[in-house]
């Protein structure tokens, strides 16, 4: 457990120190949501209608931008090799690193939602529920993304392949995330089921994704 | 405590590098691997470290003082220092050392190790600013900081000055006296009385599996 916490602490410290990952993800999210209304025009009703979908899609893409760094630097600098001979099973190394990614990228991105909602004329009563949905849904993105990050580790310019591999797996989170506010799948205002499904996707990703990720890491050490 | 390699064959891509190699090491024994570049020294060390699966034969590690540990726990008892130093360059020297201690669960005091590896004046500098030799010293400090029975050193003294190289040899001798096992690959002579030396040889062209390209010529 100490080793797990040590790794979690180190990864959080690294991403705050290096700064690039969080900065790019937050900056990208902000800039896309800022220029979208300029392209669409000042139709406030239209903006309000598409706001949840736009916010979720930009969140997915921003998070995706930061995923390729998840194991890359540790792989290049040889620290990942060193972790093979540590007390922690590789699966738990993956959990610690993906959890650190969620805390440093997923959480800040989710907390940005209200500010971006203002730009998209999102109704104020939806701010809370959309932020909550993002917080519950983003762990799945970090953990599923870890599979892709590990698979593309040995490739030059693997960062470009990563979105193609991983975005399809983000679709369930996107659908249920958006349906917390739109009422397409469930009666409007009844967002409990959508939140429960988001939580189910996140929890099962946390449990299942570390195994294929660790397998891919072992394979790439060869 | 023993390392047993039996009829080991290793491949990289289509090339057979090691063929039918058998060697076994008991406690306090050491093995030196020599041979020209590309002959398979690193491949052999990495396969003992568990990164590369053997093509044939087996590597049996029995490193725990008691035999209760399973095969998968053996990895925890290996120190592998490879070509990459395994230090995060954006963390300071001290942060790197502290992380290892916490991660590997070592309660060794840091100060003596920092002093003996001549890192005292560097501890608050990000590891990325260190010279190649200083990075190597930091990497090797791990050996002193965390006690493990098997050391796998791949060119440990590369880019080290004479004094630091002697430090590595002293540490290795101490490790062997304490009952550890050492396997090292190097071109640079090390002041360690190796109990065994294996000179790896190129297996020659007949060992290469001809690719379609070669058949074309």
Coordinates of C-alpha atoms in Angstrom, one line a residue, chain A residues 2-11 13-14 17-18 69-70 73-88 93 97 218-222, chain B residues 12 46 48-53 75-92 95-96 98-100 102-105 139 142 148 152:
Chain A
X2 CA 2.9 2.3 0.8
X3 CA 4.4 1.7 -2.7
X4 CA 1.0 2.4 -4.3
X5 CA 0.7 5.7 -2.4
X6 CA 4.3 6.6 -3.2
X7 CA 3.7 6.1 -6.9
X8 CA 0.4 8.0 -6.8
X9 CA 2.1 10.9 -5.0
X10 CA 5.0 10.9 -7.4
X11 CA 2.8 11.0 -10.5
X13 CA 3.7 15.8 -8.3
X14 CA 5.2 15.1 -11.7
X17 CA 5.7 20.0 -12.0
X18 CA 5.9 19.3 -15.7
X69 CA 2.0 10.8 -21.9
X70 CA 0.6 8.3 -19.4
X73 CA 8.2 9.3 -20.2
X74 CA 8.5 6.5 -17.7
X75 CA 9.1 4.1 -20.6
X76 CA 11.7 6.4 -22.2
X77 CA 13.6 7.1 -19.1
X78 CA 13.7 3.5 -17.9
X79 CA 11.7 4.1 -14.7
X80 CA 8.9 1.8 -15.9
X81 CA 11.5 -1.0 -16.1
X82 CA 12.5 -0.3 -12.5
X83 CA 8.9 -0.7 -11.4
X84 CA 8.8 -4.3 -12.8
X85 CA 11.2 -5.2 -9.9
X86 CA 9.2 -3.4 -7.3
X87 CA 6.9 -4.8 -4.6
X88 CA 3.8 -3.7 -6.6
X93 CA 1.2 0.3 -11.0
X97 CA -0.8 5.9 -12.7
X218 CA 4.9 -6.4 -20.4
X219 CA 4.7 -7.1 -24.1
X220 CA 6.3 -3.7 -24.9
X221 CA 9.2 -4.4 -22.5
X222 CA 10.4 -7.2 -24.7
Chain B
X12 CA 15.9 -11.1 -31.1
X46 CA 17.2 -8.7 -19.8
X48 CA 17.2 -13.0 -16.6
X49 CA 15.4 -9.8 -15.5
X50 CA 12.2 -11.2 -16.9
X51 CA 11.7 -8.8 -19.8
X52 CA 12.4 -11.3 -22.6
X53 CA 10.9 -14.8 -22.8
X75 CA 11.2 -10.2 -9.6
X76 CA 11.0 -8.1 -6.5
X77 CA 14.4 -9.5 -5.4
X78 CA 16.2 -8.3 -8.6
X79 CA 18.2 -5.1 -9.1
X80 CA 18.4 -4.4 -12.8
X81 CA 20.6 -1.5 -13.9
X82 CA 20.4 -1.4 -17.7
X83 CA 21.3 1.1 -20.4
X84 CA 18.6 3.5 -19.3
X85 CA 19.3 5.0 -15.9
X86 CA 15.7 4.8 -14.6
X87 CA 15.6 8.2 -13.1
X88 CA 12.9 10.8 -13.8
X89 CA 14.8 13.8 -15.1
X90 CA 12.2 16.4 -14.0
X91 CA 12.5 15.3 -10.4
X92 CA 15.4 16.5 -8.3
X95 CA 13.1 13.4 -5.0
X96 CA 14.3 10.5 -7.1
X98 CA 13.1 9.5 -1.8
X99 CA 10.7 7.9 -4.3
X100 CA 12.7 4.8 -4.5
X102 CA 9.1 4.8 -0.4
X103 CA 8.3 2.7 -3.5
X104 CA 10.6 -0.2 -2.6
X105 CA 9.9 0.1 1.1
X139 CA 21.2 5.3 -10.8
X142 CA 19.7 2.5 -5.8
X148 CA 18.3 -7.1 -2.9
X152 CA 22.0 -7.6 -12.9

